[in-house]
XYZ file of C-alpha atoms in Angstrom:
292
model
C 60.954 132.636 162.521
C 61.495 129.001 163.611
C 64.680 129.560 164.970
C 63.526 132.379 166.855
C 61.172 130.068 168.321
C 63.122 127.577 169.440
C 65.823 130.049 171.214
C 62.831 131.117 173.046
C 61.736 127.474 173.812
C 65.430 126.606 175.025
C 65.571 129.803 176.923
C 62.204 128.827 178.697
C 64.475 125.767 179.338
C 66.824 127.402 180.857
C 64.534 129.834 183.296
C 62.031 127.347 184.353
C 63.466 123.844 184.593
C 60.560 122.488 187.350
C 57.934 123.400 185.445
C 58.916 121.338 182.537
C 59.209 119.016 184.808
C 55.618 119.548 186.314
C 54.295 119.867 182.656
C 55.457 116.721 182.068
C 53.656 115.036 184.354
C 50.696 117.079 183.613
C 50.898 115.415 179.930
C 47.698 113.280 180.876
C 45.302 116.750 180.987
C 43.626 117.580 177.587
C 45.532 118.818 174.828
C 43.996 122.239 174.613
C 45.613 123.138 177.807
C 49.439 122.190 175.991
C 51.203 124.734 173.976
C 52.028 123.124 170.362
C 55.151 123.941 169.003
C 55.066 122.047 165.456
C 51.848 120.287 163.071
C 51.928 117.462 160.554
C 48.134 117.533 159.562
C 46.008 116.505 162.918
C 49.608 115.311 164.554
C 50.869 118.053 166.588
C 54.417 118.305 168.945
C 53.925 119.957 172.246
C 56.344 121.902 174.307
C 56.275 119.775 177.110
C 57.526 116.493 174.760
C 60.822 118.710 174.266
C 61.623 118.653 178.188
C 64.988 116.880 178.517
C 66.479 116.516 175.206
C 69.252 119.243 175.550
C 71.461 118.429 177.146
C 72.113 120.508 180.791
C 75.844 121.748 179.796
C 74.837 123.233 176.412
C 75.063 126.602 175.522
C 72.384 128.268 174.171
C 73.088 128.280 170.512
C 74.018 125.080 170.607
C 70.886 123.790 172.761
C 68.738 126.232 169.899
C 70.166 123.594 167.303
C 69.624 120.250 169.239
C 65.862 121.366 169.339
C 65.908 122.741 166.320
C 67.234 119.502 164.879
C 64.634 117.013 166.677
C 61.572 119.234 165.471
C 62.797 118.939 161.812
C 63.233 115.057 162.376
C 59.822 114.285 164.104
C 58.364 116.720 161.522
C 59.918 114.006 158.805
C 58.799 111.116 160.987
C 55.217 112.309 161.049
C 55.102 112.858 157.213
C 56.886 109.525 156.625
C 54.161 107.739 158.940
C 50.984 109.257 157.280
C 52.553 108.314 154.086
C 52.536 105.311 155.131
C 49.415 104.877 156.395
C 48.004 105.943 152.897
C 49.825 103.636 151.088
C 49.622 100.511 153.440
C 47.620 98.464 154.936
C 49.059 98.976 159.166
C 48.527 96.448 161.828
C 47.466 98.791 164.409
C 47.935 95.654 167.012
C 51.293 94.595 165.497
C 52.688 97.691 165.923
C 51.812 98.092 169.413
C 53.213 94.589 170.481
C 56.292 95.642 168.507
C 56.939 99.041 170.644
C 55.948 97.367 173.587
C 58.600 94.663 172.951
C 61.569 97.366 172.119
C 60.249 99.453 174.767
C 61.113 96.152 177.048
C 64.156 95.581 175.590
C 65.362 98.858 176.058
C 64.294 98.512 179.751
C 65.865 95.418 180.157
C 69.190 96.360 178.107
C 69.616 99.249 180.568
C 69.651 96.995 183.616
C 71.621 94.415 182.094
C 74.120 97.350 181.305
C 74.230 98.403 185.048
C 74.747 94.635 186.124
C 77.293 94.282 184.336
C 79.011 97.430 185.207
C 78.437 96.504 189.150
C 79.648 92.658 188.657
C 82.273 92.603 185.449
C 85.965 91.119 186.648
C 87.869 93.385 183.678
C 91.074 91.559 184.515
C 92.317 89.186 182.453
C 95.446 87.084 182.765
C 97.887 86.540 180.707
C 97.628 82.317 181.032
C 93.834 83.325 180.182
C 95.025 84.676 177.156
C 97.336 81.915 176.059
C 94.867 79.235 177.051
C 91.905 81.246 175.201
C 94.702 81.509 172.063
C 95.859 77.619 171.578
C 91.963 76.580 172.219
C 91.244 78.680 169.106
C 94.261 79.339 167.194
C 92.771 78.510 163.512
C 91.156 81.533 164.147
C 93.624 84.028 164.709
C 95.000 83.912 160.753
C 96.832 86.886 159.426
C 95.293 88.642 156.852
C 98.902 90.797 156.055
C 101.902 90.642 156.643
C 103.148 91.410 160.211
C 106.883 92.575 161.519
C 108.922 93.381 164.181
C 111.140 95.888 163.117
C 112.870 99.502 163.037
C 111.850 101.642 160.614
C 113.331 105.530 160.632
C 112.597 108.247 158.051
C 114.964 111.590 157.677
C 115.485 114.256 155.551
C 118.518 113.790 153.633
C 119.928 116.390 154.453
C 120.246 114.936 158.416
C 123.725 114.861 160.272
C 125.330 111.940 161.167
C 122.777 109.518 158.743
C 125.648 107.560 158.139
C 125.771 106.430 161.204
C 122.347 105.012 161.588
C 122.742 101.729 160.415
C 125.640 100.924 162.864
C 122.988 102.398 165.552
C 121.019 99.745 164.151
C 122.976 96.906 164.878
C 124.823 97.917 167.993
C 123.843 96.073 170.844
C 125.789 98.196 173.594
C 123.635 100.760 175.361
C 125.264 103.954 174.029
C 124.517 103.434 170.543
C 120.456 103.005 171.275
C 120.867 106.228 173.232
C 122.325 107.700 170.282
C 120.030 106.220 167.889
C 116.518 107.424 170.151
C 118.398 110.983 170.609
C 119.167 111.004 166.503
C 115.351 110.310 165.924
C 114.006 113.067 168.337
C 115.953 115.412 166.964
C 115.949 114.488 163.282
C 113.477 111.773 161.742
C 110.173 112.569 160.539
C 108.589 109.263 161.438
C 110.367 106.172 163.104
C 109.257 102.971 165.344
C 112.794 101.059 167.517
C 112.083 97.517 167.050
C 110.656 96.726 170.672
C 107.942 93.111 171.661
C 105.519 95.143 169.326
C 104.336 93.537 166.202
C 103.316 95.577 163.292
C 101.299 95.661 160.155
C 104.011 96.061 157.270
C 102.260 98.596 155.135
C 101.489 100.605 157.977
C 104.564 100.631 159.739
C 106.072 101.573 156.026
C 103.742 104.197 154.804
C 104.293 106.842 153.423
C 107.665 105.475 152.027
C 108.575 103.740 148.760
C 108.605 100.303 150.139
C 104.664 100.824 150.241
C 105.283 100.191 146.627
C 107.202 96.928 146.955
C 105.202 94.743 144.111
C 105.794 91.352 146.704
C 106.204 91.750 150.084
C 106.008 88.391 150.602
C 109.350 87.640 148.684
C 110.621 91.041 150.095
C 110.104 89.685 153.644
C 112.036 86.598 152.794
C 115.050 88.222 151.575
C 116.107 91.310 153.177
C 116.399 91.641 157.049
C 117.561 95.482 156.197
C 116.946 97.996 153.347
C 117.917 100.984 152.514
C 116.291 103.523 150.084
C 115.552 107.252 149.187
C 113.504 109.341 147.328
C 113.742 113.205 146.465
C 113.784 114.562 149.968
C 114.110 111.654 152.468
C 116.491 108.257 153.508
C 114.609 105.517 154.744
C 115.790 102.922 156.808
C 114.415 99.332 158.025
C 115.881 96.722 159.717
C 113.622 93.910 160.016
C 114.026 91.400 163.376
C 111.026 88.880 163.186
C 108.017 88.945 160.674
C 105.196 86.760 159.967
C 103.371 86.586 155.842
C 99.544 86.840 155.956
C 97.700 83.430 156.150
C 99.749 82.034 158.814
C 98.978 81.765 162.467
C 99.632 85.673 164.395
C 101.756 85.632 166.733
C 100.103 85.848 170.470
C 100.935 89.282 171.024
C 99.768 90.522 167.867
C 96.034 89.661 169.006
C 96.277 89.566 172.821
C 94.286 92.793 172.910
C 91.729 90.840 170.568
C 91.517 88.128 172.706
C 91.289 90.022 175.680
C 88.296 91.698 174.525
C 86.600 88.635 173.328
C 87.140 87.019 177.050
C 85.574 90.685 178.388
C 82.638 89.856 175.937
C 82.103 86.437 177.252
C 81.961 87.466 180.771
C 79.401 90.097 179.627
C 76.850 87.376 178.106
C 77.542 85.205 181.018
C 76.235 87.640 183.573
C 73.580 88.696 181.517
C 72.439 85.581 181.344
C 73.533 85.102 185.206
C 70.789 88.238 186.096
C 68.019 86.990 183.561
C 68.204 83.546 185.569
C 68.537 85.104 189.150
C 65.363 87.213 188.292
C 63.685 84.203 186.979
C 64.187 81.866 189.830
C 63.966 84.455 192.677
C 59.943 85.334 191.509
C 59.351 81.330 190.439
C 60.270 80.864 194.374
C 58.354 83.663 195.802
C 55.471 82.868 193.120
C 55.317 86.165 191.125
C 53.999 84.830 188.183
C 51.689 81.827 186.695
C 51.217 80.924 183.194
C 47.356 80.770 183.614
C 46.067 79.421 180.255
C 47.870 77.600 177.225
């Protein structure tokens, strides 16, 4: 019955978008006039309070759920609330400062958001980066180990494995050809050793060297490994790697850093508006503090 209901609701929705609109500006006229839709005791949800929270795209089932789901949740609000105000003792006053304040802060957060948006330089250079990395470099410590490396993973049953290790180590041209061509064709997971640093485990899962008992030592004493199981080969040649607890390498965090320098500028021009706002009414005298 009350999904029946609400397809009707979201199909009055659909059919007669102004007059929600209109109703919802006529919220101010007595309640008697407003169609209710749901009860909790002397609380009651209107029709009109439903305008604008599905969303324009939706299709009809799916907008029947959306409303569906927000009159079961203001249902449990309501009984949660006059629970509450059974059990407790409410600060009527309190409460109202407190909505007042988030409803401010929502305000406020929302123009902040566009400001930023409007104003935000998003690039970042790379001497900002390195500049941003040395002034802070205790706290860019490695928490696992990191490597620059080939890994490649192929059945065994793969033509021409034999040759992959000499693809490994060739320098010339040809042979990386021959090595990228071989993995298309044949691996079922591999990463060419490239700039890129990479988490060990992760660039190794799935494999028996997850299962390494110390890494660390591992690391240290193989710069290529060969092993097997049942059904595959797995190859790594290791380049460059760094153990956990030691400084990471620049590129391993650059995107880090970048996003902590995009975060900065954020709080900077937030703080930029709140002060613009500030002195631009203190000059044209918007506002007095009255009384103390």
């Amino acid at each position: 019955m009350l999904r029946n209901i609400i397809i009707m609701i979201v199909a009055a929705f659909s059919l007669a978008g102004c007059d929600f609109i209109k109703m919802r500006s006529d919220n101010s006229k007595d309640d008697e006039n407003r169609q209710p839709i749901a009860r909790v005791n002397n609380a009651f949800l209107y029709k009109d309070e439903l305008s604008g929270i599905v969303p324009v795209s939706a299709a009809k089932e799916d907008s029947a759920a959306w409303v569906e789901a927000y009159i079961d949740s203001w249902i449990r609000k309501q009984l949660l609330i006059q629970e509450a105000t059974r059990k407790i003792n409410i600060n009527e006053a309190e409460v109202e400062r407190k909505i007042l304040d988030y409803r401010y802060s929502i305000i406020a957060y929302e123009y902040q958001s566009y400001y930023i948006k409007q104003n935000l330089d998003t690039m970042v250079s790379a001497p900002e980066i390195e500049a941003y990395y040395k002034a802070n470099i205790d706290n860019f410590i490695l928490k696992q180990n990191i490597i620059r490396a080939s890994f490649i993973k192929v059945p065994k049953n793969a033509p021409n494995a034999k040759k992959i290790k000499e693809w490994l180590f060739s320098s010339n041209e040809e042979s990386k050809t021959a090595l990228k061509t071989f993995c298309l064709s044949f691996s079922v997971a591999y990463h060419i050793s490239d700039s890129t640093w990479m988490i060990f485990d992760e660039l190794v899962r799935n494999s028996p060297l997850v299962e390494i008992p110390n890494k660390v030592q591992f690391l240290k004493s193989y710069n290529y490994y060969e092993t097997e199981d049942e059904s595959y080969l797995y190859y790594l040649k290791v380049d460059e790697y760094r153990i956990s607890d030691n400084v990471s390498p620049m590129e391993f965090v650059r995107d880090e850093i970048t996003n902590i320098i995009l975060n900065k500028r954020k709080v900077e021009l937030a703080k930029k508006l709140e002060d613009e706002v500030y002195n631009h009414a203190l000059e044209r005298k918007e506002f007095e503090i009255i009384s103390r």
